[in-house]
Amino acid sequence: MEIFLQQLINGVTLGSIYGLIAIGYTMVFGIIGMVNFAHGDVFMLSAFIALLLLLLLTQMLGLAAAPAFVVALVASMALTALWNFAIERVAYRRLRGSFRLAPLISAIGMSTFLANFVTVTQGPNNKSIPPMWDQVIAITSGGAYDVTLSYKQILIVAVTGALLAAFWFVVQKTPLGRAQRACEQDAKMAALLGVDVNRTVALTFVIGAALAAVAGSLYLLQYGVVKSSDGFVPGVKAFTAAVLGGIGSLPGAVLGGLLIGLIETMWGQYFGSDYKDVAAFSVLAITLIFMPSGLMGRPDVEKV
Amino acid sequence: MTALLSITGVTAFYGAVQALRGVDLEVGKGEIVALIGSNGAGKSTLMMSIFGAPRVRDGKILFDGQDITHMPTHEIARLSIAQSPEGRRIFSRMTVYENLQMGAAVAGYAGFEANLEKVFAIFPRLKERLKQRGGTLSGGEQQMLAIARALMSNPKLLLLDEPSLGLAPLVCKQIFETVKRLNEQEGLSVFLVEQDAHHALKLAHRAYVLVNGAVTMSGRGADLLRDPKVRAAYLEGGAH
Ligand SMILES: Nc1ncnc2c1ncn2[C@@H]1O[C@H](COP(=O)(O)OP(=O)(O)OP(=O)(O)O)[C@@H](O)[C@H]1O
Ligand SMILES: [Mg+2]
């Protein structure tokens, strides 16, 4: 029981991170119908930017952990957003409206480029940050196993929750969010109503990258290490989360993220961690075969 | 009369298929102009090409003296031209209210509340359906919403592509009366494509007949209504 509770806490933490990445997949798919395969690497890039800045600020400039992390997080969001803005402009925009595979192939190219660039400049091995905020709260004690909740886990879930609430508000209630949804549903009509579709798509990439950067920085904080190939596996898992939730659906992405996080940790606990990645990918295959529109896929009530 | 919209020598293509073959057409300030023609004549293409979608290949389009031929679609929309396009194109996963907000956005929501009251006065049905998703409205209600959405931006020129499509005769009549009233009271210029040639010609100050991508006839609405060729092609049989 204690172990189950502990894994529940761990799973929700990991799931929050997947959920934040999954939003980037789902938004881009919603608005231009493209699976942005480079999104996982954007997440990895953001973790590296955060890592380098954290090391620079704490080790060389002697800043305390908290302010250093805030600076690293914000800078990572800004730089990652800039990167995604640039690749949308350079590698995807011109391919929109051409055959469906073209932007996908371009995205795979960008993914390979980024993963290799980081490998060449940073090496292929794990890079780590010094441990920070290692305090934990004991939830149960005296039993066979002490269930703990770390400050970092609280921070991760709280930041994710707050960010999602803010993001949900923007999408549902602001002119910007409406323009975004309008482009998703009928870009040509949106343009007839004065919406700059290119700008809206670019903004979607920027927002997706910023959320992935929050995920990347929190991932680094929680696990302490990152390596250049970390774009791939967490990327595919977050993509699985988006598909499981129903690609195109924002609440679906978050739900899918939490489920994948839980499935992975539970599987690792009860069936051995060697196969925990297999569990997540099996979910992808099963979802695609039996439930392609996902858990919260679109209710199609449209008249044509 | 000064031309608000002036189209000269416009051609447009879908791939290799030519849809417009050198169209000349004008809409004056404060005018109601109708465009009639059979299915596939290119009426909707002309409407959309004013917004650059499809982009015209030759020719020129001026709005209020400004060359908009090569302007991006969203910038044209900002010049206070509004369109209720063919097929209505309601945002189906947005509520009626959000659809109306989308219409108002381009004008920076200027006079939003007043415009809202105005369109509710025209289409009381929309007020009852405010929280309903666009996709679940009936076809006629969607048509009302498409027109209302276009009116939310305080346009100088309103483009209507088959506003009567799918509407009950009474609602249809009401829409035509509304167009007339907005034109007379607010000086709204209207360019209208209509299958119902009889009503369109009665309503319009002037009209054009489009055949296979080219204008073959034009003149005062009332004159075209009496023209034997127009009667034979577009009115008799379908006439009321
Ligand atoms: N997206 C498109 N791709 C290819 N051809 C098109 C496209 N849209 C229209 N066409 C063709 O262009 C011609 C003109 O079409 P358009 O829709 O402008 O006609 P219309 O006068 O509006 O007809 P209707 O009264 O049926 O609405 C038609 O022959 C049509 O098949
Ligand atoms: Mg048409």
XYZ file of C-alpha atoms and ligand atoms in Angstrom:
576
model
C 0.000 0.000 0.000
C 2.743 2.444 0.963
C 4.602 1.613 -2.177
C 1.516 2.149 -4.251
C 0.963 5.556 -2.662
C 4.575 6.497 -3.265
C 4.360 5.494 -6.911
C 1.124 7.432 -7.229
C 2.975 10.569 -6.115
C 5.881 9.838 -8.436
C 3.561 9.062 -11.324
C 1.630 12.306 -10.987
C 4.918 14.238 -10.903
C 6.184 12.578 -14.053
C 2.740 12.833 -15.637
C 2.651 16.605 -15.071
C 5.832 16.888 -17.076
C 4.481 14.711 -19.891
C 1.278 16.718 -19.895
C 3.128 20.001 -20.395
C 5.027 18.551 -23.353
C 1.906 16.910 -24.763
C 0.163 20.282 -25.022
C 2.752 21.366 -27.576
C 2.056 18.303 -29.708
C -1.669 18.641 -29.479
C -1.838 22.383 -30.194
C 0.362 22.178 -33.248
C -1.557 19.188 -34.521
C -4.829 20.994 -33.906
C -3.891 24.099 -35.836
C -1.903 22.753 -38.781
C -2.562 19.029 -38.664
C 1.095 18.186 -38.285
C 2.841 15.941 -35.782
C 5.807 18.033 -34.743
C 8.381 15.309 -34.294
C 10.991 17.840 -33.213
C 8.967 18.774 -30.142
C 10.631 16.196 -27.896
C 14.008 17.640 -28.794
C 12.748 21.106 -27.996
C 12.041 19.742 -24.520
C 15.574 18.322 -24.330
C 17.056 21.609 -25.542
C 15.200 23.524 -22.855
C 16.539 21.198 -20.164
C 20.085 21.786 -21.442
C 19.647 25.545 -21.492
C 18.354 25.407 -17.935
C 21.255 23.155 -16.943
C 23.921 25.424 -18.376
C 22.383 28.506 -16.838
C 21.928 26.863 -13.456
C 25.548 25.779 -13.396
C 26.715 29.188 -14.539
C 24.633 31.076 -12.006
C 25.185 28.843 -8.977
C 28.747 27.598 -9.513
C 30.408 30.560 -11.151
C 28.398 33.535 -9.976
C 27.500 32.110 -6.602
C 23.789 32.792 -6.814
C 21.441 30.954 -4.455
C 19.487 28.028 -5.863
C 16.029 29.587 -5.888
C 16.760 32.780 -7.838
C 19.094 30.859 -10.119
C 16.370 28.382 -10.945
C 13.849 31.129 -11.670
C 16.277 32.885 -13.997
C 17.198 29.621 -15.701
C 13.538 28.726 -16.162
C 12.551 32.050 -17.672
C 15.596 32.220 -19.922
C 15.035 28.660 -21.033
C 11.428 29.451 -21.913
C 12.474 32.494 -23.920
C 15.304 30.806 -25.807
C 13.357 27.644 -26.538
C 10.421 29.696 -27.760
C 12.777 31.584 -30.035
C 14.146 28.332 -31.397
C 10.674 26.941 -32.120
C 9.632 30.230 -33.699
C 12.638 30.025 -35.984
C 12.135 26.417 -37.068
C 8.460 27.017 -37.783
C 9.476 29.904 -39.988
C 12.336 28.123 -41.723
C 11.370 24.464 -41.836
C 7.589 24.186 -41.675
C 5.760 27.247 -42.933
C 6.542 26.841 -46.586
C 5.553 23.196 -46.472
C 2.107 23.898 -45.102
C -0.421 23.071 -47.770
C 1.957 20.752 -49.568
C 1.554 16.975 -49.200
C 1.012 15.808 -45.645
C 4.290 13.983 -45.172
C 6.453 16.942 -46.161
C 6.346 18.903 -42.885
C 6.622 15.635 -40.972
C 9.834 14.738 -42.754
C 11.118 18.243 -42.200
C 10.331 17.896 -38.491
C 12.252 14.625 -38.288
C 15.144 16.469 -39.903
C 14.990 19.255 -37.328
C 14.801 16.672 -34.551
C 17.882 14.847 -35.809
C 19.733 18.093 -36.245
C 19.043 19.308 -32.740
C 19.776 15.981 -31.039
C 23.089 15.708 -32.880
C 23.997 19.318 -32.314
C 23.611 18.866 -28.578
C 25.504 15.559 -28.693
C 28.411 17.214 -30.480
C 28.579 20.264 -28.239
C 27.672 18.657 -24.906
C 28.677 15.034 -25.346
C 26.378 12.023 -25.333
C 26.442 11.347 -21.591
C 24.308 12.466 -18.714
C 25.008 15.952 -17.448
C 23.953 16.702 -13.931
C 23.157 19.627 -11.695
C 24.154 19.700 -8.013
C 21.309 18.502 -5.824
C 18.921 21.225 -4.753
C 15.821 21.310 -2.510
C 16.120 17.793 -1.289
C 13.796 18.247 1.651
C 10.940 15.820 1.856
C 7.770 15.596 3.845
C 7.090 12.178 5.326
C 3.494 11.229 4.701
C 3.598 7.896 6.483
C 6.263 6.771 8.897
C 7.001 3.827 11.085
C 5.769 1.295 8.533
C 7.852 -0.931 6.343
C 8.255 1.884 3.898
C 8.110 5.651 4.426
C 6.032 7.446 1.841
C 7.513 10.842 1.091
C 6.546 13.862 -0.839
C 9.448 16.072 -1.834
C 9.388 19.849 -2.046
C 10.331 19.495 -5.675
C 7.341 17.299 -6.381
C 5.043 19.831 -4.776
C 6.670 22.559 -6.822
C 6.305 20.601 -10.060
C 2.649 19.793 -9.574
C 1.863 23.310 -8.365
C 3.664 25.018 -11.235
C 2.026 22.703 -13.737
C -1.404 23.278 -12.262
C -1.039 27.056 -12.191
C 0.347 27.163 -15.691
C -2.443 25.007 -17.072
C -5.058 27.176 -15.419
C -3.532 30.321 -16.909
C -3.165 28.667 -20.276
C -6.752 27.389 -20.223
C -7.955 30.898 -19.445
C -6.000 32.351 -22.377
C -7.334 29.778 -24.815
C -10.945 29.970 -23.671
C -11.450 33.582 -22.726
C -9.118 35.918 -24.579
C -9.231 37.227 -28.175
C -5.882 35.551 -28.734
C -7.224 32.171 -27.677
C -10.335 32.613 -29.796
C -8.233 33.468 -32.825
C -6.193 30.352 -32.118
C -9.279 28.156 -31.944
C -10.746 29.814 -35.029
C -7.633 28.998 -37.050
C -7.881 25.452 -35.789
C -11.434 25.081 -37.056
C -11.367 27.044 -40.318
C -8.220 29.011 -41.068
C -9.612 30.548 -44.233
C -12.670 31.909 -42.450
C -10.465 33.188 -39.643
C -8.456 35.128 -42.236
C -11.686 36.571 -43.676
C -12.334 37.913 -40.179
C -8.947 39.601 -39.965
C -6.966 36.921 -38.140
C -3.343 36.731 -39.242
C -3.113 32.960 -39.596
C 0.684 32.830 -39.971
C 1.144 34.850 -36.840
C -1.294 32.683 -34.929
C 0.483 29.501 -36.014
C 3.838 31.009 -35.043
C 2.412 31.916 -31.661
C 1.192 28.367 -31.191
C 4.739 27.115 -31.703
C 6.061 29.721 -29.265
C 3.544 28.788 -26.567
C 4.155 25.073 -27.117
C 7.889 25.609 -26.748
C 7.516 27.722 -23.613
C 5.416 25.005 -21.970
C 7.938 22.360 -23.038
C 10.665 24.516 -21.513
C 8.850 24.571 -18.198
C 8.615 20.788 -18.469
C 12.309 20.551 -19.333
C 13.423 22.720 -16.428
C 11.198 20.842 -13.974
C 12.409 17.510 -15.331
C 15.983 18.615 -14.752
C 15.138 19.743 -11.251
C 13.400 16.472 -10.387
C 15.803 13.978 -11.907
C 18.988 16.048 -11.760
C 20.353 14.845 -15.090
C 19.746 15.281 -18.794
C 21.415 13.895 -21.918
C 21.168 14.690 -25.576
C 19.046 11.648 -26.404
C 16.415 12.651 -23.831
C 14.406 14.326 -26.539
C 13.382 11.031 -27.987
C 11.916 8.804 -25.291
C 10.146 11.460 -23.201
C 9.099 13.033 -26.516
C 7.430 9.879 -27.750
C 5.814 9.352 -24.370
C 4.374 12.847 -24.397
C 3.173 12.217 -27.926
C 1.545 9.021 -26.650
C -0.103 11.111 -23.951
C -1.487 13.475 -26.588
C -2.830 10.576 -28.652
C -4.262 8.801 -25.623
C -6.020 11.979 -24.515
C -7.286 12.636 -28.038
C -4.958 14.595 -30.235
C -6.165 18.177 -30.629
C -7.745 18.206 -27.168
C -6.023 20.305 -24.495
C -7.616 18.684 -21.442
C -6.958 15.378 -23.199
C -3.239 16.130 -23.361
C -3.085 16.759 -19.629
C -5.153 13.695 -18.776
C -3.091 11.587 -21.166
C 0.109 12.913 -19.579
C -1.003 11.967 -16.093
C -2.105 8.508 -17.228
C 1.149 7.802 -19.053
C 3.116 9.023 -16.028
C 1.135 6.699 -13.766
C 1.247 3.711 -16.103
C 4.969 4.075 -16.452
C 5.747 4.334 -12.739
C 3.318 1.589 -11.755
C 4.607 -0.715 -14.447
C 8.160 -0.009 -13.365
C 7.254 -0.840 -9.789
C 5.305 -4.028 -10.312
C 6.747 -5.495 -13.497
C 10.311 -4.261 -13.403
C 11.724 -1.069 -14.772
C 13.379 -2.766 -17.739
C 10.101 -2.774 -19.561
C 8.585 0.493 -18.418
C 9.114 2.154 -21.787
C 7.449 -0.786 -23.479
C 4.356 -0.162 -21.380
C 4.044 3.410 -22.588
C 4.577 2.481 -26.209
C 2.099 -0.381 -25.998
C -0.437 2.183 -24.859
C 0.321 4.165 -28.016
C -0.212 1.159 -30.244
C -3.375 0.041 -28.450
C -4.835 3.543 -28.544
C -4.126 3.956 -32.225
C -5.687 0.592 -33.046
C -8.760 0.584 -30.853
C -9.459 4.216 -30.018
C -7.806 6.469 -32.576
C -9.666 9.575 -31.447
C -8.484 9.089 -27.854
C -10.230 9.556 -24.538
C -11.330 13.134 -25.066
C -11.280 13.238 -28.840
C -13.624 15.594 -30.603
C -17.298 15.051 -30.282
C -18.197 15.318 -33.921
C -21.464 17.117 -33.947
C -20.770 19.181 -36.972
C -23.131 20.045 -39.751
C -21.586 20.511 -43.125
C -21.108 58.106 -57.664
C -17.674 57.134 -56.360
C -16.811 53.476 -56.550
C -16.244 51.793 -53.201
C -15.187 48.569 -54.826
C -13.817 48.480 -58.327
C -12.819 45.283 -60.077
C -11.147 45.456 -63.465
C -10.072 42.700 -65.814
C -9.901 40.088 -63.091
C -8.983 36.496 -63.930
C -8.660 33.609 -61.486
C -7.659 29.971 -61.779
C -7.991 26.762 -59.807
C -4.909 24.955 -61.003
C -5.338 24.902 -64.751
C -9.082 25.583 -64.634
C -10.012 29.182 -65.315
C -12.873 30.343 -63.117
C -12.907 34.089 -63.898
C -12.260 35.447 -67.380
C -11.673 39.183 -67.158
C -14.412 40.453 -64.882
C -15.163 44.177 -64.646
C -17.494 45.234 -61.892
C -18.157 48.145 -59.573
C -19.967 48.727 -56.327
C -20.636 52.358 -55.540
C -20.814 53.940 -52.110
C -24.284 53.322 -50.739
C -25.232 50.909 -53.475
C -26.744 47.457 -53.402
C -25.309 45.419 -56.263
C -26.426 41.904 -57.097
C -24.547 39.244 -58.987
C -26.586 36.490 -60.553
C -25.586 33.491 -62.601
C -26.051 29.771 -62.793
C -24.220 27.162 -60.723
C -20.509 27.132 -61.342
C -20.520 30.518 -63.085
C -17.812 31.791 -60.721
C -19.864 33.969 -58.377
C -18.371 32.638 -55.152
C -14.930 32.697 -56.698
C -15.337 36.404 -57.413
C -16.531 37.064 -53.860
C -13.574 35.229 -52.385
C -11.053 36.722 -54.785
C -11.923 40.152 -53.415
C -10.312 38.788 -50.233
C -7.391 37.306 -52.121
C -8.498 33.675 -51.794
C -8.015 32.635 -54.560
C -5.561 35.312 -55.537
C -6.407 36.853 -58.924
C -3.915 36.279 -61.728
C -4.521 39.398 -63.824
C -6.484 42.531 -63.216
C -6.916 44.873 -60.335
C -9.133 45.254 -57.307
C -9.511 48.612 -55.606
C -11.350 49.255 -52.358
C -12.001 52.834 -51.401
C -9.308 53.874 -53.870
C -6.718 51.533 -52.350
C -5.184 48.727 -54.377
C -5.927 45.504 -52.509
C -5.089 43.072 -55.321
C -2.019 41.686 -53.587
C -2.878 42.434 -49.988
C -2.953 39.501 -47.502
C -6.464 38.289 -46.733
C -6.460 39.329 -43.080
C -5.365 42.847 -43.961
C -8.192 43.212 -46.452
C -10.593 42.190 -43.703
C -9.240 45.070 -41.608
C -10.385 47.599 -44.222
C -13.987 47.111 -43.119
C -15.127 44.709 -45.770
C -17.071 41.831 -44.276
C -18.217 38.643 -45.904
C -20.831 36.066 -45.165
C -19.301 33.398 -47.356
C -20.713 30.469 -49.268
C -21.297 27.501 -47.003
C -21.678 29.831 -43.988
C -18.401 28.668 -42.411
C -19.543 28.990 -38.831
C -16.926 28.010 -36.255
C -18.714 24.862 -35.242
C -16.928 24.234 -31.939
C -17.471 27.779 -30.757
C -20.624 29.128 -29.217
C -22.886 31.550 -31.035
C -21.575 34.297 -28.785
C -17.956 33.436 -29.575
C -18.725 33.419 -33.279
C -20.098 36.930 -32.912
C -17.010 37.947 -30.956
C -14.882 36.617 -33.806
C -16.791 38.914 -36.147
C -16.198 41.925 -33.922
C -12.504 41.287 -33.268
C -11.287 42.873 -36.490
C -12.920 46.163 -35.513
C -11.376 45.984 -32.035
C -14.836 45.189 -30.595
C -15.919 48.778 -31.338
C -19.570 49.205 -30.457
C -19.816 45.533 -29.491
C -22.836 45.780 -27.216
C -24.748 48.001 -29.610
C -23.995 45.736 -32.542
C -25.066 42.761 -30.498
C -28.415 44.395 -29.817
C -28.688 45.245 -33.485
C -28.203 41.688 -34.703
C -30.498 40.331 -31.995
C -33.173 42.709 -33.219
C -32.740 41.260 -36.707
C -32.369 37.635 -35.634
C -34.019 37.148 -32.240
C -33.385 33.426 -32.641
C -29.655 33.997 -32.129
C -30.227 35.537 -28.742
C -31.955 32.352 -27.581
C -29.100 30.233 -28.887
C -26.245 32.339 -27.518
C -24.517 29.596 -25.533
C -25.102 26.857 -28.095
C -22.238 25.586 -30.241
C -22.298 26.805 -33.820
C -22.139 23.268 -35.178
C -25.371 22.290 -33.495
C -27.435 25.126 -34.979
C -29.866 24.344 -37.768
C -28.823 25.286 -41.293
C -31.015 28.374 -41.297
C -29.775 29.464 -37.881
C -26.218 29.083 -39.108
C -27.028 31.320 -42.051
C -28.384 33.944 -39.686
C -25.259 33.661 -37.581
C -22.995 34.039 -40.615
C -24.724 37.264 -41.595
C -24.803 38.528 -38.019
C -21.099 37.755 -37.620
C -20.331 39.809 -40.711
C -22.361 42.726 -39.348
C -20.447 42.754 -36.056
C -17.447 44.543 -37.555
C -19.223 47.760 -38.634
C -18.440 47.081 -42.307
C -18.649 49.681 -45.031
C -19.096 46.965 -47.609
C -20.957 43.760 -46.927
C -20.478 40.765 -49.205
C -23.273 38.215 -49.012
C -22.946 34.904 -50.819
C -26.409 33.385 -51.134
C -27.836 34.708 -47.870
C -31.223 33.130 -48.558
C -29.873 29.602 -48.935
C -31.685 27.217 -46.645
C -33.887 29.860 -45.089
C -37.660 29.754 -44.812
C -39.333 32.248 -47.182
C -40.353 34.460 -44.315
C -36.852 34.697 -42.849
C -35.544 35.214 -46.336
C -37.825 38.145 -46.872
C -36.776 39.511 -43.524
C -33.110 39.335 -44.496
C -33.729 41.184 -47.724
C -35.649 43.840 -45.821
C -32.816 44.119 -43.330
C -30.286 44.593 -46.108
C -32.465 47.296 -47.578
C -32.891 49.031 -44.259
C -29.163 48.948 -43.411
C -28.488 50.344 -46.850
C -31.000 53.154 -46.562
C -30.481 54.069 -42.935
C -26.771 53.445 -42.456
C -25.481 53.803 -45.982
C -24.117 50.250 -45.952
C -22.936 49.162 -49.392
C -23.869 45.611 -50.277
C -22.591 43.200 -52.881
C -24.809 40.178 -53.039
C -24.745 36.847 -54.814
C -28.138 35.247 -55.000
C -29.825 32.215 -56.532
C -33.174 33.847 -56.037
C -32.707 36.198 -58.987
C -36.191 37.615 -58.718
C -35.780 38.976 -55.222
C -32.177 39.956 -55.751
C -32.966 42.044 -58.813
C -35.858 43.711 -57.051
C -33.672 44.617 -54.119
C -30.549 45.716 -55.978
C -29.903 49.113 -57.470
C -27.748 47.492 -60.099
C -26.893 43.959 -61.064
C -24.493 41.896 -63.117
C -25.013 38.575 -64.839
C -22.064 36.226 -64.725
C -21.830 33.423 -67.274
C -18.930 31.005 -67.274
C -16.569 33.398 -65.520
C -17.396 36.532 -67.532
C -19.938 39.325 -67.113
C -22.420 39.161 -69.992
C -24.940 41.749 -68.906
C -25.282 44.517 -66.396
C -27.675 47.294 -65.614
C -30.304 48.537 -63.231
C -31.934 45.753 -61.256
C -35.390 46.720 -62.397
C -34.304 46.761 -66.047
C -32.691 43.326 -65.863
C -35.817 42.018 -64.203
C -37.721 42.906 -67.349
C -35.068 41.747 -69.799
C -36.364 38.779 -71.810
C -32.976 37.036 -71.886
C -32.576 37.314 -68.125
C -36.145 36.183 -67.633
C -35.617 33.149 -69.808
C -32.362 32.106 -68.168
C -32.828 32.937 -64.502
C -36.426 33.767 -63.746
C -38.992 31.780 -65.662
C -39.750 28.428 -64.224
C -38.232 29.446 -60.908
C -40.177 32.693 -60.761
C -42.677 33.404 -58.053
N -11.446 24.953 -54.743
C -11.715 24.708 -56.039
N -10.905 23.910 -56.766
C -11.148 23.672 -58.068
N -12.172 24.182 -58.745
C -13.008 24.986 -58.084
C -12.840 25.287 -56.696
N -13.831 26.097 -56.312
C -14.592 26.293 -57.394
N -14.115 25.635 -58.475
C -14.667 25.643 -59.816
O -14.747 26.964 -60.272
C -15.960 27.221 -60.925
C -16.686 28.367 -60.280
O -17.082 27.980 -58.987
P -17.871 28.933 -58.006
O -17.959 28.260 -56.711
O -17.256 30.277 -58.045
O -19.312 28.976 -58.704
P -20.652 29.705 -58.212
O -21.045 30.632 -59.284
O -20.485 30.261 -56.883
O -21.654 28.478 -58.188
P -22.875 28.168 -57.171
O -24.033 28.961 -57.638
O -23.129 26.711 -57.378
O -22.431 28.495 -55.821
C -16.721 25.905 -60.900
O -16.564 25.283 -62.143
C -16.068 25.114 -59.805
O -16.104 23.744 -60.115
Mg -21.290 29.864 -55.075
